[in-house]
Structures are given as structure tokens and as C-alpha cells.
PDB file of C-alpha atoms and ligand atoms in Angstrom:
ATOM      1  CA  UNK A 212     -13.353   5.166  -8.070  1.00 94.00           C
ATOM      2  CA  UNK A 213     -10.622   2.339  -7.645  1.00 97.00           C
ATOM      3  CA  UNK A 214      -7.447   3.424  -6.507  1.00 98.00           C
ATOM      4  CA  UNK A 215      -4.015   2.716  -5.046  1.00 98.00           C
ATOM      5  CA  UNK A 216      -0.906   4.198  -3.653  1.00 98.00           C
ATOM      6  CA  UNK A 217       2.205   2.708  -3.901  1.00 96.00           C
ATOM      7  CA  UNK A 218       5.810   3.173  -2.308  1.00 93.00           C
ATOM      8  CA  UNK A 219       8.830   1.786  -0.367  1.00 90.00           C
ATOM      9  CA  UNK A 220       8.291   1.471   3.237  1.00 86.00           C
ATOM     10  CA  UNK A 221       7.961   4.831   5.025  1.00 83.00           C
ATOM     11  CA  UNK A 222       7.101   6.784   2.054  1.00 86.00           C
ATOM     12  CA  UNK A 223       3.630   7.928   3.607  1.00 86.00           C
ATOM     13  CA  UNK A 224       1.260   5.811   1.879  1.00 92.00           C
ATOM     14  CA  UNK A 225      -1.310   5.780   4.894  1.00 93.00           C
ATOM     15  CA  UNK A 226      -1.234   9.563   5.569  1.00 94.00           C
ATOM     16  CA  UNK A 227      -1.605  10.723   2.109  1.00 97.00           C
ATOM     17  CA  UNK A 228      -4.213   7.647   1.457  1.00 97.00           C
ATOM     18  CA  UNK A 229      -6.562   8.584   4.480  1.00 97.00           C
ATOM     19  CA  UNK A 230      -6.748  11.751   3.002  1.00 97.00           C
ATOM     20  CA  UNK A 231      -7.382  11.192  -0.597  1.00 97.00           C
ATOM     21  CA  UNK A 232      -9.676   8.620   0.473  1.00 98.00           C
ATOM     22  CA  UNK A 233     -11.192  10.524   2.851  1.00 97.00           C
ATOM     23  CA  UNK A 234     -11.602  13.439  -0.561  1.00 96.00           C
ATOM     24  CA  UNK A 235     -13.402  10.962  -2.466  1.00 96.00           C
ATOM     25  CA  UNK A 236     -15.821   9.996   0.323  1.00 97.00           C
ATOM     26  CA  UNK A 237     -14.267   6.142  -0.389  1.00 98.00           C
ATOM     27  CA  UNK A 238     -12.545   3.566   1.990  1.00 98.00           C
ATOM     28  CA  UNK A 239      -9.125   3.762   2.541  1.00 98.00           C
ATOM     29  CA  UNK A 240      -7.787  -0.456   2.672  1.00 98.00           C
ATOM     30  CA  UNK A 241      -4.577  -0.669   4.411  1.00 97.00           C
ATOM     31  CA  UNK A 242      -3.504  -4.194   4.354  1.00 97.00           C
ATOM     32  CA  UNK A 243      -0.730  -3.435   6.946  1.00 95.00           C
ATOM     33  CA  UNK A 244      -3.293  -1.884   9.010  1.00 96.00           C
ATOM     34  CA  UNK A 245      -5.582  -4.574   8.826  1.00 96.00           C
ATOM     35  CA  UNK A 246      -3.167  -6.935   9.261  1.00 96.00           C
ATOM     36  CA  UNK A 247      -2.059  -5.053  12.595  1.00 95.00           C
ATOM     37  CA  UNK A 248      -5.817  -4.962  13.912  1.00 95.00           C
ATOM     38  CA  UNK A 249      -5.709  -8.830  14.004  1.00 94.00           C
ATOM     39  CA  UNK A 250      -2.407  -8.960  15.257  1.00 95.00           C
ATOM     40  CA  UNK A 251      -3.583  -7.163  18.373  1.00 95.00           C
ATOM     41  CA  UNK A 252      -6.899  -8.835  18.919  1.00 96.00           C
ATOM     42  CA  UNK A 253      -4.937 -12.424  17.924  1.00 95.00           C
ATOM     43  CA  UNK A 254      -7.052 -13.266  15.603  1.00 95.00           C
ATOM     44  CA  UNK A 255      -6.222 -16.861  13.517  1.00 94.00           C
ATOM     45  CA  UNK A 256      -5.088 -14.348  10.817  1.00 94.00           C
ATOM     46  CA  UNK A 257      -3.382 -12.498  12.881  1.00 94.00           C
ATOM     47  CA  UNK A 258      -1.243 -15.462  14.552  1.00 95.00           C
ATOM     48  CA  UNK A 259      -0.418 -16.187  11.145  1.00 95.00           C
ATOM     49  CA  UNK A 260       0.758 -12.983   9.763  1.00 96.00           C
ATOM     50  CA  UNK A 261       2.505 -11.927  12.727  1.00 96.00           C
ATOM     51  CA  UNK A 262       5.534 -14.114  12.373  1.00 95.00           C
ATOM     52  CA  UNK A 263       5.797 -12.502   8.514  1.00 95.00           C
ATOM     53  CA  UNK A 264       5.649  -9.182   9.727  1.00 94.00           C
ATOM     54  CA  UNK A 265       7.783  -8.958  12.389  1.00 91.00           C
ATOM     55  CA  UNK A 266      10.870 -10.549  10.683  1.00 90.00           C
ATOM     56  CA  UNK A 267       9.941  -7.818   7.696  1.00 89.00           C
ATOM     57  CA  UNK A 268       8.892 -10.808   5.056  1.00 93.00           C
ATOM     58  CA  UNK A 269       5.517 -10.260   3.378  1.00 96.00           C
ATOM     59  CA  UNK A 270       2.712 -12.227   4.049  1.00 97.00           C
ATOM     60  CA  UNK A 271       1.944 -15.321   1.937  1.00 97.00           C
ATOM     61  CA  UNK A 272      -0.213 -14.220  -0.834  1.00 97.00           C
ATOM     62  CA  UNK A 273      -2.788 -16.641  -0.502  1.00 96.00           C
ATOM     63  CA  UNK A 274      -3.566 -15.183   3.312  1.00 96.00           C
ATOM     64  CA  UNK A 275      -3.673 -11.787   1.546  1.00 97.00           C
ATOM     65  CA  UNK A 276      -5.455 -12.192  -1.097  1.00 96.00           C
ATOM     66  CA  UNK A 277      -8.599 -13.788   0.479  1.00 94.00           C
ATOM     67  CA  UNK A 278      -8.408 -10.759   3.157  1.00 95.00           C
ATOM     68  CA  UNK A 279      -8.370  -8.247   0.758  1.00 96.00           C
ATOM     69  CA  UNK A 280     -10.966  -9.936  -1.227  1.00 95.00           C
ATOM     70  CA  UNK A 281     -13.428  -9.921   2.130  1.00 94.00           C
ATOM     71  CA  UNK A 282     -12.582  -6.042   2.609  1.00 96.00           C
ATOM     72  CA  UNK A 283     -13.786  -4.970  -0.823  1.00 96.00           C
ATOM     73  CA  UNK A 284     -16.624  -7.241  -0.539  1.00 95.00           C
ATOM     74  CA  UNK A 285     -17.866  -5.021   2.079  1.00 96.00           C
ATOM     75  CA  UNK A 286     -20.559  -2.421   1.564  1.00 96.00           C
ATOM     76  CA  UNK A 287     -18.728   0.535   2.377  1.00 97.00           C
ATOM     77  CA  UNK A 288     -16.277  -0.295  -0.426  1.00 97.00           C
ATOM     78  CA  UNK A 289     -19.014  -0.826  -3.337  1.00 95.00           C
ATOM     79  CA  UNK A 290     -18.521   3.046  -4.488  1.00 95.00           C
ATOM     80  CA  UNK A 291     -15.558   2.162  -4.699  1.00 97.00           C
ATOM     81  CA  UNK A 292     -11.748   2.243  -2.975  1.00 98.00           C
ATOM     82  CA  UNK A 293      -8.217   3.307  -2.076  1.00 98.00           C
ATOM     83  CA  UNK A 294      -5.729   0.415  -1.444  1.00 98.00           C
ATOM     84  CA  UNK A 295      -2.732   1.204   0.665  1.00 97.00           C
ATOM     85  CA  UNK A 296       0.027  -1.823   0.593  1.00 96.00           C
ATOM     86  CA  UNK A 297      -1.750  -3.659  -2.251  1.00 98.00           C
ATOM     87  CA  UNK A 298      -1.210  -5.277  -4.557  1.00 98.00           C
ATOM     88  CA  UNK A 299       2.932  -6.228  -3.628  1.00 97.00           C
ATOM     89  CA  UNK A 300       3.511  -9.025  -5.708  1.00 98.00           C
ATOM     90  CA  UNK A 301       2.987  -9.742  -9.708  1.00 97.00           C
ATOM     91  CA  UNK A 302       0.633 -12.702  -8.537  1.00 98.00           C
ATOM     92  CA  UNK A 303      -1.308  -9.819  -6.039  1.00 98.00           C
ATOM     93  CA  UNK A 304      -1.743  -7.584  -9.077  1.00 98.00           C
ATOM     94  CA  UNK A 305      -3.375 -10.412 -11.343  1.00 98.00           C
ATOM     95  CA  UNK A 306      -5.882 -11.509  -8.262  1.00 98.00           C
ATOM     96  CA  UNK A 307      -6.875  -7.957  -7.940  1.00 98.00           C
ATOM     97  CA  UNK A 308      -7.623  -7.627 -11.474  1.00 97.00           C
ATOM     98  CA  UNK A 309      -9.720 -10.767 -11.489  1.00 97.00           C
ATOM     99  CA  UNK A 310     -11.486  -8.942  -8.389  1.00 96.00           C
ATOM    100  CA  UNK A 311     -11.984  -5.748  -9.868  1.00 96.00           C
ATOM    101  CA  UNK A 312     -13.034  -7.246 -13.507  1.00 95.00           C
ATOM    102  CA  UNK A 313     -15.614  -9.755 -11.545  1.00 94.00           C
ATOM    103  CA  UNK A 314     -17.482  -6.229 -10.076  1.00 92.00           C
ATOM    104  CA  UNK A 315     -17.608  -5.087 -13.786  1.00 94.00           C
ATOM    105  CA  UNK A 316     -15.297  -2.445 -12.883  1.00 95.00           C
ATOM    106  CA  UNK A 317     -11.739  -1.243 -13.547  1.00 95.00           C
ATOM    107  CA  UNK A 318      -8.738   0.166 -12.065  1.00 97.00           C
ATOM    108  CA  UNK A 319      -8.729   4.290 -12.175  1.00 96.00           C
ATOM    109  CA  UNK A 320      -5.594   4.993 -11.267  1.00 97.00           C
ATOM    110  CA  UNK A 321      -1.971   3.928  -9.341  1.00 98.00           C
ATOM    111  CA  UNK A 322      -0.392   6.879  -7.261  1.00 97.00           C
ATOM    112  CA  UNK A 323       3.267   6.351  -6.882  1.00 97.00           C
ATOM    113  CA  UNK A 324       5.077   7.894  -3.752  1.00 95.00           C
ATOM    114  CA  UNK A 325       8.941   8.324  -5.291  1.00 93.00           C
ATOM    115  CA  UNK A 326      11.326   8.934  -2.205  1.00 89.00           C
ATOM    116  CA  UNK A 327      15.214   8.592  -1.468  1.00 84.00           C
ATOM    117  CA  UNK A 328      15.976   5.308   0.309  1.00 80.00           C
ATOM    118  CA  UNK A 329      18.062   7.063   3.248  1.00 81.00           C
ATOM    119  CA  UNK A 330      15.736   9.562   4.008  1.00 81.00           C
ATOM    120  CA  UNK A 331      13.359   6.339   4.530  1.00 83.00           C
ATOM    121  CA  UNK A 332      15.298   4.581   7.030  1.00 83.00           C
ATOM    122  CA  UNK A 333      15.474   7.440   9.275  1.00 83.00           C
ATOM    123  CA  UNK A 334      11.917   8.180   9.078  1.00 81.00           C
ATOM    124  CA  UNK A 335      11.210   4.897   9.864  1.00 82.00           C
ATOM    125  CA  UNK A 336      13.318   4.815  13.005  1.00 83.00           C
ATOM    126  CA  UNK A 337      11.926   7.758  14.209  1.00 84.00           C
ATOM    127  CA  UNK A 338       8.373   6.375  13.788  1.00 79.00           C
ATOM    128  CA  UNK A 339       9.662   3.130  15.227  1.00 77.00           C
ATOM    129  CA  UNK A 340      10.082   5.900  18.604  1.00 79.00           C
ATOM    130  CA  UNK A 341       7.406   7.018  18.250  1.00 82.00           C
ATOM    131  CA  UNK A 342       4.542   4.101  17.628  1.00 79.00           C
ATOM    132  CA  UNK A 343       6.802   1.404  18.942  1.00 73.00           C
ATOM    133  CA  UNK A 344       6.046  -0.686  15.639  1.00 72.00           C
ATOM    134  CA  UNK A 345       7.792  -4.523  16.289  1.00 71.00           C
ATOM    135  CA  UNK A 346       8.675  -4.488  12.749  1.00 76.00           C
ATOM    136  CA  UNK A 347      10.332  -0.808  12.893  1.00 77.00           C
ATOM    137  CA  UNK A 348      14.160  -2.002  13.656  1.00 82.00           C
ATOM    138  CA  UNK A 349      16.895  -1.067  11.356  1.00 85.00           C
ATOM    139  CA  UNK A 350      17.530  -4.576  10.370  1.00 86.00           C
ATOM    140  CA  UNK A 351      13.803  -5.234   9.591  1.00 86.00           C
ATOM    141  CA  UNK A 352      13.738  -1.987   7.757  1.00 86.00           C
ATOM    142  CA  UNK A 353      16.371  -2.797   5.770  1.00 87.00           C
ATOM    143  CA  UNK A 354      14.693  -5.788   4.791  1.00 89.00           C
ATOM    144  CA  UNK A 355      11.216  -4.615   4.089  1.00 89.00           C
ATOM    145  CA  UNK A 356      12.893  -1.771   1.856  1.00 89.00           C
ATOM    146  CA  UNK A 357      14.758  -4.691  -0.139  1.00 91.00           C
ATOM    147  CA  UNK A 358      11.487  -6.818  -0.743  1.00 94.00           C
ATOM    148  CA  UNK A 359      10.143  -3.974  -2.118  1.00 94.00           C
ATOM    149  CA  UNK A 360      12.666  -3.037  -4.401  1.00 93.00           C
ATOM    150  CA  UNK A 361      13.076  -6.945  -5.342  1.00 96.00           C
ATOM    151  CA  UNK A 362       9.112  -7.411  -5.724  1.00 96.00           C
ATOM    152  CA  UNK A 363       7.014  -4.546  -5.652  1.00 96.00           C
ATOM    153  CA  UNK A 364       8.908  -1.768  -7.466  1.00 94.00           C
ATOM    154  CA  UNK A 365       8.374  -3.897 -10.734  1.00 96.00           C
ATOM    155  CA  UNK A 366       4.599  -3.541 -10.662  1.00 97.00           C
ATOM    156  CA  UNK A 367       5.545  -0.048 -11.231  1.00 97.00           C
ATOM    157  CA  UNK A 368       6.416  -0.703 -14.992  1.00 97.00           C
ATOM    158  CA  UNK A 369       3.536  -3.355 -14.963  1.00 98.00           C
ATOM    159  CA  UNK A 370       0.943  -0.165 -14.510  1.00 98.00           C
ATOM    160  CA  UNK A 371       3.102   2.370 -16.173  1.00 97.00           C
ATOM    161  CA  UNK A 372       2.624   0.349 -19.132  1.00 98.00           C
ATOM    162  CA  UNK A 373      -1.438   0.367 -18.685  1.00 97.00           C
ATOM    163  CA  UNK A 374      -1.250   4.268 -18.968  1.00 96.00           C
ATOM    164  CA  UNK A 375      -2.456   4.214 -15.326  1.00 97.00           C
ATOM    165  CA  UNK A 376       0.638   5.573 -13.408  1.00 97.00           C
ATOM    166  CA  UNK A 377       1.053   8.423 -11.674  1.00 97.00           C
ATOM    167  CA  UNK A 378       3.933   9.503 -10.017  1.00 96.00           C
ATOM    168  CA  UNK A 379       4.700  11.966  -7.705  1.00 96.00           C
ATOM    169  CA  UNK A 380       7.325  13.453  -5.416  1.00 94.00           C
ATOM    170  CA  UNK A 381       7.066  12.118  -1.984  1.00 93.00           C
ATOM    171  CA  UNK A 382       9.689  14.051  -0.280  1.00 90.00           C
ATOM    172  CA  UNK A 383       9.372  17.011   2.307  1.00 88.00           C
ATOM    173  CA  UNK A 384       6.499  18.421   3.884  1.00 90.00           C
ATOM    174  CA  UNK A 385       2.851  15.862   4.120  1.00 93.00           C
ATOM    175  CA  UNK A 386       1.037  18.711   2.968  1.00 96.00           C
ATOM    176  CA  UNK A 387       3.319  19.609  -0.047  1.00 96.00           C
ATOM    177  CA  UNK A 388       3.257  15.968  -0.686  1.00 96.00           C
ATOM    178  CA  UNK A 389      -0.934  15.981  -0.444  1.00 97.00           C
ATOM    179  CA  UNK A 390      -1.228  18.679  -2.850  1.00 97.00           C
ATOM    180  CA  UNK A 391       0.926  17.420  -5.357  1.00 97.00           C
ATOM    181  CA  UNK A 392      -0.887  13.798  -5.278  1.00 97.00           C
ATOM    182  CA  UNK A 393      -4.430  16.107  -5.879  1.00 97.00           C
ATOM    183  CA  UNK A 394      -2.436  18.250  -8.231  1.00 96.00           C
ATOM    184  CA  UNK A 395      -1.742  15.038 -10.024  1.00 95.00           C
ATOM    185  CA  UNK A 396      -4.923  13.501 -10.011  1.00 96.00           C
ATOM    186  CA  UNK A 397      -6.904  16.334 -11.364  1.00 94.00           C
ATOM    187  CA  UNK A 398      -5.042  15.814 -14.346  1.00 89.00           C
ATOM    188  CA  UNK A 399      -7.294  12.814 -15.201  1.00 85.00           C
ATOM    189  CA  UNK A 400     -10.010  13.053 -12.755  1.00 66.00           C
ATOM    190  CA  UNK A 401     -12.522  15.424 -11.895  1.00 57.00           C
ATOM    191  CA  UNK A 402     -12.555  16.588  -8.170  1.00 46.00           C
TER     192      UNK A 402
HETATM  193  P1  ADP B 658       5.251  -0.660   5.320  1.00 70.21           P
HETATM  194  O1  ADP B 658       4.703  -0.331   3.954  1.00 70.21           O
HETATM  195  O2  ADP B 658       5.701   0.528   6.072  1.00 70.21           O
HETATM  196  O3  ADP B 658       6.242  -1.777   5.290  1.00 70.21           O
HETATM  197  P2  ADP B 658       2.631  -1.788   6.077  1.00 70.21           P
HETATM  198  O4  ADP B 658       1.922  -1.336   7.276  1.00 70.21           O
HETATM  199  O5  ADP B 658       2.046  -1.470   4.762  1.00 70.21           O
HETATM  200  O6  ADP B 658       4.102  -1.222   6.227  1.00 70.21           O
HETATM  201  O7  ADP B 658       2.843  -3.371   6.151  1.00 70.21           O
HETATM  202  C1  ADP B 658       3.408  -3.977   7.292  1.00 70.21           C
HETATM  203  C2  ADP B 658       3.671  -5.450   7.024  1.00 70.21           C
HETATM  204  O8  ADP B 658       2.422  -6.124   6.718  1.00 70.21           O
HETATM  205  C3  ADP B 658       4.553  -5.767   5.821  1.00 70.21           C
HETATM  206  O9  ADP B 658       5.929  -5.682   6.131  1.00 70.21           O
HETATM  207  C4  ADP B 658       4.110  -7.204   5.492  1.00 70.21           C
HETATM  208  O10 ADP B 658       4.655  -8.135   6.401  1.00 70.21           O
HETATM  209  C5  ADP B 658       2.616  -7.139   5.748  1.00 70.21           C
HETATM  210  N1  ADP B 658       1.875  -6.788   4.515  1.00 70.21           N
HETATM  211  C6  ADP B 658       1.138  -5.669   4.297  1.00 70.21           C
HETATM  212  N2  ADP B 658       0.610  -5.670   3.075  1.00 70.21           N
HETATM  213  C7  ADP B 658       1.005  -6.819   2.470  1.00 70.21           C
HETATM  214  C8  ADP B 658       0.804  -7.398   1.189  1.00 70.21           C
HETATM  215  N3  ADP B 658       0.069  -6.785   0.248  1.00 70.21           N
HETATM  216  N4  ADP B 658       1.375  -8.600   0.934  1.00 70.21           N
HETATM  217  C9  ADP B 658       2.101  -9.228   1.840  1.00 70.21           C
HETATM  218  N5  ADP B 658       2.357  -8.744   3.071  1.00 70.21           N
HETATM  219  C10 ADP B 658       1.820  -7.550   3.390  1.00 70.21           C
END
């Protein structure tokens, strides 16, 4: 099963994905987590991406592609896969398909988080408390919520139109949020 979950900034992507994933007994890929992991251990990679991140920018899509291309060439992610922060750009979408088609395989399904902007930002902050993320201050927020709406939002209408979209509420409780996004998933897949 190849999956991924989509949404601004502080929607809950990775909560809701390590679940799902965790449902389906397949990998959840968080490209911000990953990202993070060789931030900390200062990796080449992570040299790199760190100046992207922490002024809110995304990360050149050539440096993301290749690492998401060495993720889902791992063993653990032959079954299959939940991306979390993937694809964000047009050019991200067509280098996943080209991944996906080369395995013989195809795309199941794209979960969509919908939630209201404001309620975003002060989520954010509050995680910025309590995680100390570098990238968590207002201004960055503000900027990370308008690349989205500038570059990711319209692969929204890219999958809609490929029947694979679904979309779900994302505001209020996780777990009212969790059973919706299974709610909505046993409508085309068996679980
Ligand atoms: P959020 O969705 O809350 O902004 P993530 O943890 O998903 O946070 O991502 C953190 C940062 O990692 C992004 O702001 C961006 O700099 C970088 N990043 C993650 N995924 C991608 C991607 N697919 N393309 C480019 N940059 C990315």
C-alpha cells in the first residue's frame, strides 16, 4: 500500500501518519523527520538542508528527491509506504511517480489534513515551546504556511483529479481526527 498525507504546516501529518502507518504494518517516511535526524548528527545532507529549514524555505528538490528515493529503496518499505511531507512541489510529484511506476506499482491513495490557518499558527507556537523546533518562530511559520499555500496546496487538485483524494477534517481532538482518516479510508480500502 502506497500512501501519503498531506497538509499545511502543523496540521498533524506525523501523528496521524505514525499511526496509520503503524495500522498497515508499513513505514511511515517523514522527510522533515529525516531531514532533522541529519541535521543533528551533521551529516553532509544535513549541513545542506539546515540553512533551508531554518529560514522556513523548502529544500532544493534535487537534495530531496534522491533522499526520498534511498528511503523507499529500503527493505522495510518494499510492502509498501506512508509519506509524510512528500511530494511538495509539482516537479516532487512527477519524480515520485517515475519512482513508484519503476517498482511496477501505483499510488493508493492521498489523505488530505484540511485545517484553519490561525488555529495553525498557534499550534505551532505552542509546539515551538514545547520541542524547541529552530524553524518554529512566528516569522518562519508564517513563511512555511505561505510556501505551502503557493506550492503544495496545488498538488491537491493535481490528485483530486486522479480520483485519488481524500480529504478529511483535521481540526479538534487527534483521536477524532484518527478516526475520521480510518473512517475515510475504509471507504476504498479494506482494513
Ligand atoms: P512542517 O510540515 O511542519 O513544515 P516538516 O517536518 O514536514 O514540517 O518539514 C520541516 C522542513 O523540512 C520544511 O520546512 C522544509 O524546509 C524541509 N522539508 C521537508 N520536506 C520537504 C520536501 N518534500 N521538500 C522540500 N523541503 C522539505
Amino acid at each position: 500500500m502506497r500512501l501519503i498525507i498531506m497538509g499545511p504546516p502543523g496540521a498533524g501529518k506525523g501523528t496521524q501518519a505514525k499511526t496509520i502507518a503503524g495500522h498497515f504494518g508499513i513505514p511511515a517516511i517523514s522527510t522533515g523527520d529525516i531531514f532533522r535526524a541529519n541535521v543533528s548528527a551533521g551529516t553532509p545532507l544535513g549541513v545542506e538542508a539546515k540553512r533551508f529549514m531554518d529560514a522556513g524555505e523548502y529544500v532544493p528538490d534535487e537534495i530531496t528527491n534522491l533522499m526520498v528515493r534511498n528511503r523507499i529503496d529500503e527493505e522495510d518499505a518494499v510492502p509498501g509506504f506512508l509519506l509524510d511531507g512528500y511530494p511538495r512541489t509539482l516537479q516532487q510529484v512527477e519524480e515520485l511517480d517515475g519512482m513508484i511506476a519503476f517498482t511496477g506499482h501505483s499510488l493508493d491513495t492521498v489523505l488530505v489534513l484540511a485545517v484553519d490557518d490561525e488555529e495553525l499558527v498557534q499550534r505551532l507556537l505552542q509546539r515551538a515551546q514545547s520541542e524547541g523546533r529552530a524553524d518554529d518562530t512566528e516569522e518562519v511559520i508564517r513563511r512555511r504556511q505561505e510556501l505551502y499555500n503557493e506550492q503544495t496546496a496545488p498538488l491537491i487538485d493535481v490528485y483530486r483529479e486522479r480520483g485519488l483524494l481524500l480529504e478529511v477534517d483535521g481540526m479538534g481532538e487527534v483521536d477524532d481526527v484518527t478516526e475520521r482518516l480510518f473512517e475515510a479510508l475504509a471507504t476504498v480500502h479494506e482494513s
